[in-house]
Amino acid sequence: MEVEKDDLSFVSSLKKQNGLKIEGYPVEGLSIGGHETCVIFPTLKIAFDIGRCPPRAIAQEFLFISHGHMDHIGGLPMYVATRGLYKLKPPTIIIPADIKEHVERLFEVHGAMDQSELKHKLICLKVGEEFLLRKDIKVKAFKTYHVIPSQGYIIYSVRHKLKQEYLGLTGNEIKNLRLSGVEITYNITSPEIAFTGDTLSDFIVDPSNADVLKAKILVLESTFIDNRMTVENARDYGHTHLSEIVSYADRKCNIFGMFVLGNDFPTYFAYALVEVG
């Protein structure tokens, strides 16, 4: 299918939509319990989970999938296909290693039905593994606790600093050292954004997740916020209740919470920033 030049205005128009701004990062997206979750950081060209593929997600080059439930991954083929339709760069999709074969088959089936290639780069990460998105940003998968295999993601900023012993050298001297293979810099990493996807609150007390709580922004989906659903019921479904977040108020972190306001209103959602500590 050939796309008219005027039609490409659809993509550019997506960039004009406004969202929240937290810790210097614009944040967009939506969370509707059992229906759709997609959180977008447009300045980083990143989307966490794809939901039903909301239009704004199409412009993002990197997509992180937390687990295989349909409300988090259902729009994946449409995301890739629509980027191809608008002749955008094939996206990089990071998924849990546990669902690799399922996702590959998903693209095979949709590619066959659509008779198209559905170009993309699929990266499979296990908990603890890292992937460099670009020179100054990397991602690491961390452990979460849901009813099916799942994981969260931490986005780190990466800065390259010149080693102390080379600070007094000239530009040419530094260049020659680099060309000769000498490692003249060291990296400083800082956790910027963490995204959990669906999970029990247990991830908070997992010692291997220390950097998650150090992140400038923690995106945590809290599907239940009042006594219409008890903590025990929420845990049975592998979710976090708002009261559990409050109980961890002694742990310093910033939580960008996506709270679905009651199971009786699955289409009503809101965003809130909870500053803890």
GROMACS .gro file of C-alpha atoms in nm:
model
  277
    1MET     CA    1   0.000   0.000   0.000
    2GLU     CA    2   0.139   0.340  -0.100
    3VAL     CA    3   0.110   0.621   0.155
    4GLU     CA    4   0.035   0.970   0.028
    5LYS     CA    5   0.266   1.246   0.149
    6ASP     CA    6  -0.026   1.433   0.308
    7ASP     CA    7  -0.112   1.124   0.511
    8LEU     CA    8   0.221   1.146   0.690
    9SER     CA    9   0.082   1.450   0.872
   10PHE     CA   10  -0.093   1.191   1.091
   11VAL     CA   11   0.243   1.094   1.241
   12SER     CA   12   0.366   1.450   1.291
   13SER     CA   13   0.035   1.549   1.448
   14LEU     CA   14   0.086   1.287   1.716
   15LYS     CA   15   0.387   1.480   1.841
   16LYS     CA   16   0.173   1.782   1.926
   17GLN     CA   17  -0.024   1.610   2.200
   18ASN     CA   18   0.063   1.707   2.555
   19GLY     CA   19   0.107   1.494   2.866
   20LEU     CA   20   0.249   1.522   3.212
   21LYS     CA   21   0.604   1.630   3.283
   22ILE     CA   22   0.781   1.458   3.573
   23GLU     CA   23   1.146   1.501   3.672
   24GLY     CA   24   1.204   1.677   3.341
   25TYR     CA   25   1.052   1.395   3.133
   26PRO     CA   26   0.724   1.436   2.942
   27VAL     CA   27   0.503   1.133   3.016
   28GLU     CA   28   0.202   1.019   2.815
   29GLY     CA   29  -0.017   0.714   2.785
   30LEU     CA   30  -0.307   0.535   2.946
   31SER     CA   31  -0.396   0.250   3.178
   32ILE     CA   32  -0.741   0.092   3.178
   33GLY     CA   33  -0.762  -0.214   3.400
   34GLY     CA   34  -0.793  -0.533   3.197
   35HIS     CA   35  -0.820  -0.335   2.873
   36GLU     CA   36  -0.502  -0.149   2.789
   37THR     CA   37  -0.171  -0.025   2.928
   38CYS     CA   38   0.080   0.188   2.738
   39VAL     CA   39   0.315   0.447   2.891
   40ILE     CA   40   0.523   0.672   2.668
   41PHE     CA   41   0.834   0.884   2.723
   42PRO     CA   42   0.843   1.072   2.390
   43THR     CA   43   1.174   1.253   2.438
   44LEU     CA   44   1.343   0.915   2.471
   45LYS     CA   45   1.128   0.762   2.193
   46ILE     CA   46   1.029   0.487   2.437
   47ALA     CA   47   0.699   0.310   2.506
   48PHE     CA   48   0.640   0.063   2.788
   49ASP     CA   49   0.383  -0.201   2.692
   50ILE     CA   50   0.165  -0.142   2.388
   51GLY     CA   51  -0.195  -0.202   2.498
   52ARG     CA   52  -0.413  -0.183   2.187
   53CYS     CA   53  -0.152   0.036   2.015
   54PRO     CA   54  -0.271   0.390   2.093
   55PRO     CA   55  -0.182   0.629   1.808
   56ARG     CA   56   0.086   0.815   2.004
   57ALA     CA   57   0.283   0.493   2.056
   58ILE     CA   58   0.346   0.458   1.684
   59ALA     CA   59   0.605   0.737   1.686
   60GLN     CA   60   0.822   0.561   1.949
   61GLU     CA   61   1.128   0.370   1.827
   62PHE     CA   62   1.175   0.147   2.133
   63LEU     CA   63   0.907  -0.071   2.289
   64PHE     CA   64   0.941  -0.268   2.613
   65ILE     CA   65   0.696  -0.550   2.684
   66SER     CA   66   0.660  -0.653   3.048
   67HIS     CA   67   0.453  -0.971   3.000
   68GLY     CA   68   0.219  -1.153   2.769
   69HIS     CA   69  -0.127  -1.053   2.891
   70MET     CA   70  -0.336  -0.913   2.607
   71ASP     CA   71  -0.398  -0.573   2.767
   72HIS     CA   72  -0.021  -0.517   2.760
   73ILE     CA   73   0.083  -0.682   2.431
   74GLY     CA   74  -0.231  -0.706   2.217
   75GLY     CA   75  -0.144  -0.418   1.984
   76LEU     CA   76   0.208  -0.538   1.904
   77PRO     CA   77   0.152  -0.646   1.541
   78MET     CA   78  -0.042  -0.326   1.467
   79TYR     CA   79   0.240  -0.116   1.617
   80VAL     CA   80   0.497  -0.272   1.384
   81ALA     CA   81   0.265  -0.271   1.082
   82THR     CA   82   0.168   0.094   1.126
   83ARG     CA   83   0.529   0.207   1.157
   84GLY     CA   84   0.592   0.024   0.831
   85LEU     CA   85   0.287   0.184   0.672
   86TYR     CA   86   0.426   0.529   0.746
   87LYS     CA   87   0.777   0.427   0.640
   88LEU     CA   88   0.920   0.479   0.987
   89LYS     CA   89   1.234   0.302   1.103
   90PRO     CA   90   1.168  -0.062   1.208
   91PRO     CA   91   1.126  -0.054   1.586
   92THR     CA   92   1.338  -0.225   1.848
   93ILE     CA   93   1.117  -0.441   2.071
   94ILE     CA   94   1.249  -0.570   2.404
   95ILE     CA   95   1.063  -0.866   2.552
   96PRO     CA   96   1.107  -1.121   2.832
   97ALA     CA   97   1.311  -1.417   2.709
   98ASP     CA   98   1.034  -1.649   2.835
   99ILE     CA   99   0.795  -1.537   2.562
  100LYS     CA  100   1.042  -1.526   2.273
  101GLU     CA  101   0.897  -1.819   2.077
  102HIS     CA  102   0.539  -1.698   2.126
  103VAL     CA  103   0.620  -1.349   1.998
  104GLU     CA  104   0.811  -1.485   1.699
  105ARG     CA  105   0.511  -1.702   1.607
  106LEU     CA  106   0.281  -1.403   1.655
  107PHE     CA  107   0.473  -1.208   1.390
  108GLU     CA  108   0.488  -1.511   1.161
  109VAL     CA  109   0.110  -1.553   1.170
  110HIS     CA  110   0.028  -1.185   1.125
  111GLY     CA  111   0.293  -1.148   0.855
  112ALA     CA  112   0.142  -1.441   0.666
  113MET     CA  113  -0.213  -1.308   0.695
  114ASP     CA  114  -0.107  -0.955   0.602
  115GLN     CA  115   0.137  -1.078   0.336
  116SER     CA  116   0.394  -0.833   0.466
  117GLU     CA  117   0.732  -0.853   0.634
  118LEU     CA  118   0.651  -0.662   0.957
  119LYS     CA  119   1.008  -0.541   0.994
  120HIS     CA  120   1.136  -0.509   1.350
  121LYS     CA  121   1.431  -0.593   1.574
  122LEU     CA  122   1.343  -0.831   1.857
  123ILE     CA  123   1.563  -0.829   2.169
  124CYS     CA  124   1.506  -1.091   2.439
  125LEU     CA  125   1.628  -1.010   2.790
  126LYS     CA  126   1.640  -1.220   3.104
  127VAL     CA  127   1.620  -1.060   3.448
  128GLY     CA  128   1.950  -0.885   3.517
  129GLU     CA  129   2.052  -0.856   3.153
  130GLU     CA  130   2.122  -0.520   2.988
  131PHE     CA  131   2.093  -0.372   2.641
  132LEU     CA  132   2.243  -0.047   2.510
  133LEU     CA  133   1.972   0.159   2.341
  134ARG     CA  134   2.211   0.431   2.234
  135LYS     CA  135   2.545   0.565   2.353
  136ASP     CA  136   2.395   0.752   2.648
  137ILE     CA  137   2.105   0.522   2.747
  138LYS     CA  138   2.082   0.156   2.843
  139VAL     CA  139   1.809  -0.069   2.981
  140LYS     CA  140   1.817  -0.348   3.238
  141ALA     CA  141   1.543  -0.604   3.307
  142PHE     CA  142   1.443  -0.653   3.671
  143LYS     CA  143   1.234  -0.912   3.854
  144THR     CA  144   0.861  -0.858   3.904
  145TYR     CA  145   0.596  -1.087   4.049
  146HIS     CA  146   0.288  -1.154   3.839
  147VAL     CA  147   0.070  -1.459   3.769
  148ILE     CA  148   0.256  -1.530   3.444
  149PRO     CA  149   0.626  -1.472   3.354
  150SER     CA  150   0.696  -1.100   3.377
  151GLN     CA  151   0.971  -0.845   3.424
  152GLY     CA  152   1.017  -0.472   3.462
  153TYR     CA  153   1.271  -0.240   3.302
  154ILE     CA  154   1.508   0.028   3.430
  155ILE     CA  155   1.633   0.298   3.195
  156TYR     CA  156   1.979   0.424   3.289
  157SER     CA  157   2.153   0.735   3.167
  158VAL     CA  158   2.516   0.666   3.075
  159ARG     CA  159   2.786   0.932   3.093
  160HIS     CA  160   3.143   0.879   2.976
  161LYS     CA  161   3.402   1.055   3.189
  162LEU     CA  162   3.774   1.088   3.120
  163LYS     CA  163   3.985   0.893   3.367
  164GLN     CA  164   4.172   1.101   3.623
  165GLU     CA  165   4.517   1.008   3.491
  166TYR     CA  166   4.439   1.153   3.147
  167LEU     CA  167   4.285   1.485   3.250
  168GLY     CA  168   4.596   1.690   3.174
  169LEU     CA  169   4.658   1.554   2.826
  170THR     CA  170   4.603   1.742   2.502
  171GLY     CA  171   4.334   1.651   2.255
  172ASN     CA  172   4.584   1.487   2.020
  173GLU     CA  173   4.736   1.282   2.302
  174ILE     CA  174   4.392   1.159   2.405
  175LYS     CA  175   4.307   1.079   2.043
  176ASN     CA  176   4.628   0.877   1.999
  177LEU     CA  177   4.560   0.679   2.317
  178ARG     CA  178   4.208   0.601   2.200
  179LEU     CA  179   4.332   0.490   1.857
  180SER     CA  180   4.591   0.264   2.020
  181GLY     CA  181   4.316   0.083   2.207
  182VAL     CA  182   4.365   0.235   2.553
  183GLU     CA  183   4.044   0.267   2.758
  184ILE     CA  184   4.058   0.633   2.858
  185THR     CA  185   3.707   0.678   2.999
  186TYR     CA  186   3.485   0.526   3.265
  187ASN     CA  187   3.107   0.516   3.276
  188ILE     CA  188   2.875   0.679   3.526
  189THR     CA  189   2.525   0.531   3.520
  190SER     CA  190   2.216   0.670   3.687
  191PRO     CA  191   1.870   0.503   3.707
  192GLU     CA  192   1.626   0.743   3.544
  193ILE     CA  193   1.301   0.555   3.483
  194ALA     CA  194   1.169   0.221   3.609
  195PHE     CA  195   0.856   0.051   3.479
  196THR     CA  196   0.704  -0.251   3.653
  197GLY     CA  197   0.407  -0.360   3.447
  198ASP     CA  198   0.164  -0.574   3.645
  199THR     CA  199   0.322  -0.707   3.964
  200LEU     CA  200   0.278  -0.780   4.331
  201SER     CA  201   0.430  -0.520   4.562
  202ASP     CA  202   0.695  -0.782   4.651
  203PHE     CA  203   0.929  -0.630   4.393
  204ILE     CA  204   0.976  -0.335   4.629
  205VAL     CA  205   1.142  -0.544   4.901
  206ASP     CA  206   1.348  -0.757   4.659
  207PRO     CA  207   1.712  -0.661   4.738
  208SER     CA  208   1.811  -0.716   4.375
  209ASN     CA  209   1.577  -0.430   4.278
  210ALA     CA  210   1.754  -0.156   4.474
  211ASP     CA  211   1.803   0.059   4.163
  212VAL     CA  212   1.429   0.046   4.093
  213LEU     CA  213   1.361   0.255   4.403
  214LYS     CA  214   1.651   0.488   4.320
  215ALA     CA  215   1.508   0.579   3.981
  216LYS     CA  216   1.389   0.936   3.933
  217ILE     CA  217   1.054   0.799   3.816
  218LEU     CA  218   0.893   0.468   3.905
  219VAL     CA  219   0.594   0.378   3.689
  220LEU     CA  220   0.379   0.139   3.891
  221GLU     CA  221   0.037   0.015   3.790
  222SER     CA  222  -0.197   0.001   4.089
  223THR     CA  223  -0.521  -0.146   3.960
  224PHE     CA  224  -0.706  -0.129   4.293
  225ILE     CA  225  -0.724   0.180   4.514
  226ASP     CA  226  -1.008   0.131   4.764
  227ASN     CA  227  -1.181  -0.131   4.981
  228ARG     CA  228  -1.398  -0.262   4.699
  229MET     CA  229  -1.103  -0.492   4.637
  230THR     CA  230  -0.895  -0.614   4.932
  231VAL     CA  231  -0.519  -0.642   4.931
  232GLU     CA  232  -0.557  -1.019   4.939
  233ASN     CA  233  -0.783  -1.015   4.633
  234ALA     CA  234  -0.542  -0.789   4.446
  235ARG     CA  235  -0.255  -1.023   4.528
  236ASP     CA  236  -0.453  -1.322   4.404
  237TYR     CA  237  -0.451  -1.158   4.061
  238GLY     CA  238  -0.084  -1.060   4.078
  239HIS     CA  239  -0.151  -0.688   4.126
  240THR     CA  240  -0.061  -0.414   4.372
  241HIS     CA  241  -0.319  -0.236   4.589
  242LEU     CA  242  -0.274   0.134   4.660
  243SER     CA  243  -0.268   0.070   5.034
  244GLU     CA  244   0.043  -0.144   4.987
  245ILE     CA  245   0.222   0.147   4.821
  246VAL     CA  246   0.133   0.369   5.117
  247SER     CA  247   0.267   0.105   5.357
  248TYR     CA  248   0.610   0.140   5.196
  249ALA     CA  249   0.626   0.514   5.264
  250ASP     CA  250   0.957   0.471   5.447
  251ARG     CA  251   1.127   0.378   5.121
  252LYS     CA  252   1.237   0.684   4.929
  253CYS     CA  253   1.114   0.683   4.571
  254ASN     CA  254   0.902   0.873   4.321
  255ILE     CA  255   0.606   0.673   4.197
  256PHE     CA  256   0.421   0.779   3.886
  257GLY     CA  257   0.111   0.576   3.959
  258MET     CA  258  -0.148   0.473   3.706
  259PHE     CA  259  -0.457   0.416   3.913
  260VAL     CA  260  -0.768   0.263   3.760
  261LEU     CA  261  -1.045   0.411   3.970
  262GLY     CA  262  -1.247   0.107   4.073
  263ASN     CA  263  -1.341  -0.209   3.889
  264ASP     CA  264  -1.695  -0.077   3.833
  265PHE     CA  265  -1.555   0.188   3.600
  266PRO     CA  266  -1.302   0.010   3.377
  267THR     CA  267  -1.296   0.295   3.126
  268TYR     CA  268  -1.226   0.565   3.383
  269PHE     CA  269  -0.862   0.622   3.461
  270ALA     CA  270  -0.636   0.894   3.597
  271TYR     CA  271  -0.271   0.974   3.647
  272ALA     CA  272  -0.118   1.069   3.979
  273LEU     CA  273   0.230   1.135   4.112
  274VAL     CA  274   0.297   1.000   4.458
  275GLU     CA  275   0.611   1.135   4.621
  276VAL     CA  276   0.731   0.898   4.890
  277GLY     CA  277   1.008   0.970   5.137
   0.00000   0.00000   0.00000
